Short mmCIF file of N, CA and C in Angstrom, two decimals:
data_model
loop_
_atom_site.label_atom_id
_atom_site.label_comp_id
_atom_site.label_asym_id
_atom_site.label_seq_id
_atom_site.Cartn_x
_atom_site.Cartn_y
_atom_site.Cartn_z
N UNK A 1 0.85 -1.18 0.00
CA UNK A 1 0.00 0.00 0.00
C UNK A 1 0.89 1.24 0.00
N UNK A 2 0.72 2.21 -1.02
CA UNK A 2 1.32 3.36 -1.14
C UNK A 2 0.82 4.50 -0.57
N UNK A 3 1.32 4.76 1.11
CA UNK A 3 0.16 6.27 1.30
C UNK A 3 1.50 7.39 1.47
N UNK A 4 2.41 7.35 0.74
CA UNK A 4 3.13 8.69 0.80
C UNK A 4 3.56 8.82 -0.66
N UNK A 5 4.21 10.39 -0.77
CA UNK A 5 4.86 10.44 -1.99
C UNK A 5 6.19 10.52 -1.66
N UNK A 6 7.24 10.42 -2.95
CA UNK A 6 8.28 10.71 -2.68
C UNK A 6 8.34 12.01 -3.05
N UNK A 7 9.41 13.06 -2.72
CA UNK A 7 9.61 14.34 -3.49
C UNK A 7 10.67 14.46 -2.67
N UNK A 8 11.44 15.52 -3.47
CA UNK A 8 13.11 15.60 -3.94
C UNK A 8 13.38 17.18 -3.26
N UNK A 9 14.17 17.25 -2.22
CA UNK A 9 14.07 18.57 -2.03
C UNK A 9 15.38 19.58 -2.97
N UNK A 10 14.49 20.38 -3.43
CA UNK A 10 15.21 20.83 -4.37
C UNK A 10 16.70 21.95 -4.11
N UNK A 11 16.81 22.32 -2.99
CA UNK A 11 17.99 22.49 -2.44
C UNK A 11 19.64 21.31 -2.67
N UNK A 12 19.37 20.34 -2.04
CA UNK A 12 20.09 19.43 -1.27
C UNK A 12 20.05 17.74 -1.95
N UNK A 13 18.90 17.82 -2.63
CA UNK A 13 18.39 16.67 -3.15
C UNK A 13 18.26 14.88 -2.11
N UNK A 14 17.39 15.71 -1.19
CA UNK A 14 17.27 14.55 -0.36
C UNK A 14 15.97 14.24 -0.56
N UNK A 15 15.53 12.79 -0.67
CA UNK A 15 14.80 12.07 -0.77
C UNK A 15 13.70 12.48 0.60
N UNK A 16 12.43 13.31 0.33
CA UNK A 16 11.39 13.20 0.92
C UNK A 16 10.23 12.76 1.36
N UNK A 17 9.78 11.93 2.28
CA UNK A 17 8.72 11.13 1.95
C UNK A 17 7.46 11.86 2.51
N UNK A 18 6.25 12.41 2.07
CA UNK A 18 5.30 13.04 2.88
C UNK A 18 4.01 11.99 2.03
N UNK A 19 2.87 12.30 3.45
CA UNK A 19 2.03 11.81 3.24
C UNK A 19 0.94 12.07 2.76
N UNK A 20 0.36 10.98 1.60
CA UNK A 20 -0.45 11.74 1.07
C UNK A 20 -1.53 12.37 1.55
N UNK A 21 -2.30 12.24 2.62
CA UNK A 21 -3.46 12.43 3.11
C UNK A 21 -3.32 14.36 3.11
N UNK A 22 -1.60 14.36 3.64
CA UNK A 22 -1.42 16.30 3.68
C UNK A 22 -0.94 17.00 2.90
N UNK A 23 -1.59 17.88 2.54
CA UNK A 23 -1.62 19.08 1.12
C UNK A 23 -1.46 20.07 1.09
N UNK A 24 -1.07 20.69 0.45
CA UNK A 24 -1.24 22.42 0.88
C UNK A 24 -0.55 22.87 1.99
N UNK A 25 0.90 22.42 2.77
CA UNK A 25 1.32 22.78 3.48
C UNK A 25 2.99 23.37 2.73
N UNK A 26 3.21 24.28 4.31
CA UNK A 26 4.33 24.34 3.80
C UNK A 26 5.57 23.64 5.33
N UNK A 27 6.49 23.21 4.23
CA UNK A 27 6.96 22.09 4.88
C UNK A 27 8.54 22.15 5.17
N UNK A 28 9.18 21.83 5.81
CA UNK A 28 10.98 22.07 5.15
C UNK A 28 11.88 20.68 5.60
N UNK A 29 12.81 20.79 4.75
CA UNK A 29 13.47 19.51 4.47
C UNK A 29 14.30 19.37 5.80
N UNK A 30 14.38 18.06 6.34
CA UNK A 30 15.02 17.91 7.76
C UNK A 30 16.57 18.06 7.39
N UNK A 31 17.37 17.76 6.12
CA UNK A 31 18.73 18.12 6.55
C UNK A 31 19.17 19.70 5.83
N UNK A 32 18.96 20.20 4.99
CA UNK A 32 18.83 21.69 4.55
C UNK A 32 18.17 22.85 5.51
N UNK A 33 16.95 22.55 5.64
CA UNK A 33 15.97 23.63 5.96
C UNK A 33 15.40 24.03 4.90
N UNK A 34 15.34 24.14 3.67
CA UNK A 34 14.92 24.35 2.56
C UNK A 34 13.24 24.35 2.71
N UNK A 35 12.49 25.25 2.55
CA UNK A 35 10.50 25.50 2.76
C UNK A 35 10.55 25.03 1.42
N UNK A 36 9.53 24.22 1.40
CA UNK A 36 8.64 23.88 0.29
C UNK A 36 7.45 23.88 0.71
N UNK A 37 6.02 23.96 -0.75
CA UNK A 37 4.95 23.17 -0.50
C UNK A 37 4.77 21.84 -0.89
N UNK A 38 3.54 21.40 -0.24
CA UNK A 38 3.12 20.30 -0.65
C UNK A 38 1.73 20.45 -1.79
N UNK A 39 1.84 19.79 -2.78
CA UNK A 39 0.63 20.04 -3.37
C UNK A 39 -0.65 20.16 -2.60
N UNK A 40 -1.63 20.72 -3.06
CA UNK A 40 -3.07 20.71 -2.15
C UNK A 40 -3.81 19.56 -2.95
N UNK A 41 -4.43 18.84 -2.20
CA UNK A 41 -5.60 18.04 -2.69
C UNK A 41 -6.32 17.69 -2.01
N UNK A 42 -7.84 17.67 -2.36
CA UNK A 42 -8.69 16.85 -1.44
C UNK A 42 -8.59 15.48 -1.82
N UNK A 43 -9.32 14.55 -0.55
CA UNK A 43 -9.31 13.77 -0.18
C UNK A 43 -10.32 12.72 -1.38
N UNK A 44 -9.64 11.92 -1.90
CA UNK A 44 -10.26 11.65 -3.24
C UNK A 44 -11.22 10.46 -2.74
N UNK A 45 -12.59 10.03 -2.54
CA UNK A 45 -12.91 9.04 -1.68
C UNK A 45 -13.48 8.15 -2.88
N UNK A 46 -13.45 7.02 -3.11
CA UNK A 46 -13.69 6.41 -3.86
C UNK A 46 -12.35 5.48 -4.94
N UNK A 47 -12.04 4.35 -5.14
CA UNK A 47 -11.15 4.74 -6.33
C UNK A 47 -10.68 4.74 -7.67
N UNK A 48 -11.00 4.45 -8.55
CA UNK A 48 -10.67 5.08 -10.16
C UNK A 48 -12.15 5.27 -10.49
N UNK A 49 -12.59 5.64 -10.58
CA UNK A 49 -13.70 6.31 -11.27
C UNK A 49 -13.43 8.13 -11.73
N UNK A 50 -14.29 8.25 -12.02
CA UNK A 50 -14.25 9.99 -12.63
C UNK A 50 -13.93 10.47 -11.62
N UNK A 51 -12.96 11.13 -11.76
CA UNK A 51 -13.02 12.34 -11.21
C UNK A 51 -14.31 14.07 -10.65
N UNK A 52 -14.28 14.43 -9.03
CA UNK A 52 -15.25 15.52 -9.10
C UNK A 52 -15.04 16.18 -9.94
N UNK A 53 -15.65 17.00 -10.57
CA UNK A 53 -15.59 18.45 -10.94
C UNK A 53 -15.21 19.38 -10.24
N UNK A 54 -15.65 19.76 -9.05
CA UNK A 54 -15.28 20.25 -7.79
C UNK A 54 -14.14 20.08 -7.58
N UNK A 55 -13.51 18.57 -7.30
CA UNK A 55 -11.92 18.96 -6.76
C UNK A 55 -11.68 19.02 -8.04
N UNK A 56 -11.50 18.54 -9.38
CA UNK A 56 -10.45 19.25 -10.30
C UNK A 56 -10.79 20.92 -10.01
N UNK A 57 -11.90 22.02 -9.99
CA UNK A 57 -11.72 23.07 -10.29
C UNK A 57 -10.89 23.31 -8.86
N UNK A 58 -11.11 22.99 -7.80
CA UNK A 58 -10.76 23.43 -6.84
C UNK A 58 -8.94 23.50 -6.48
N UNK A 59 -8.74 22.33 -6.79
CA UNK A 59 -6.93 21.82 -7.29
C UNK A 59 -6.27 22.35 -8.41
N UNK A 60 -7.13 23.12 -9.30
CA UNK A 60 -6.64 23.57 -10.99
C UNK A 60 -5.74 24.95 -10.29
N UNK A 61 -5.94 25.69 -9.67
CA UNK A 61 -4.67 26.73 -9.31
C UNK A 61 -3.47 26.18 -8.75
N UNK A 62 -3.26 24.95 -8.31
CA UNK A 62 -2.02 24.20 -7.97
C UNK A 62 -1.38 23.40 -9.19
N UNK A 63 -2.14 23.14 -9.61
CA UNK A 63 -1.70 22.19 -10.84
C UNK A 63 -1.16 23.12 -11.89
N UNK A 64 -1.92 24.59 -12.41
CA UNK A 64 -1.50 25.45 -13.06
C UNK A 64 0.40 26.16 -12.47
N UNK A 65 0.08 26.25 -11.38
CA UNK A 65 1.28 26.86 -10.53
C UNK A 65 2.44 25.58 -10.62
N UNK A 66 2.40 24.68 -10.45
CA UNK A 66 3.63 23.67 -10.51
C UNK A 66 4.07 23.24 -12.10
N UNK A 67 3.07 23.72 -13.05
CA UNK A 67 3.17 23.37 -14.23
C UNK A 67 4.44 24.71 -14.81
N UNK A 68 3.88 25.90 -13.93
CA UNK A 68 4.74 27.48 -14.34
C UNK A 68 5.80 27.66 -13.61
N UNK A 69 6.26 26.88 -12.37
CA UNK A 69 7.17 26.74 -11.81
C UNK A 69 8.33 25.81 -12.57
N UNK A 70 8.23 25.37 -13.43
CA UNK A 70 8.98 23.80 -14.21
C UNK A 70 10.07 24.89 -15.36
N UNK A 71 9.53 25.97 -15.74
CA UNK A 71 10.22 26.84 -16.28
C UNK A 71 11.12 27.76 -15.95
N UNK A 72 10.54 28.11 -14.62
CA UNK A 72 11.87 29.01 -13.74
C UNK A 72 13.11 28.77 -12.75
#
């Protein structure tokens, strides 16, 4: 069972593990100090079927923002 993600702190490049259940925080890497966020998401209940409407609109300003961050 997979309930975390990995992510890479982009300072230092240490292997992060956070959990998925928490979103939208801001967080910092235990050997840098380096702040990051965590993506925001709600809590998806159900699993593979369609997607809400609701959480995609609600998640679409994070998803837009990490997509414009990949360039700078």
């Amino acid at each position: 069972m997979n309930d975390h993600t990995i992510k890479t702190c982009p300072k230092c490049g240490q292997q992060l593990r956070i959990p998925e259940k928490i979103g939208g925080m801001l967080m910092a890497c235990p050997s840098c100090g380096k702040k990051l966020y965590t993506e925001f998401k709600l809590d998806h209940a159900g699993g593979g079927g369609r997607r809400n409407v609701f959480v995609t609109l609600f998640e679409m300003p994070d998803t837009i923002l990490s997509r414009i961050r990949r360039f700078f």
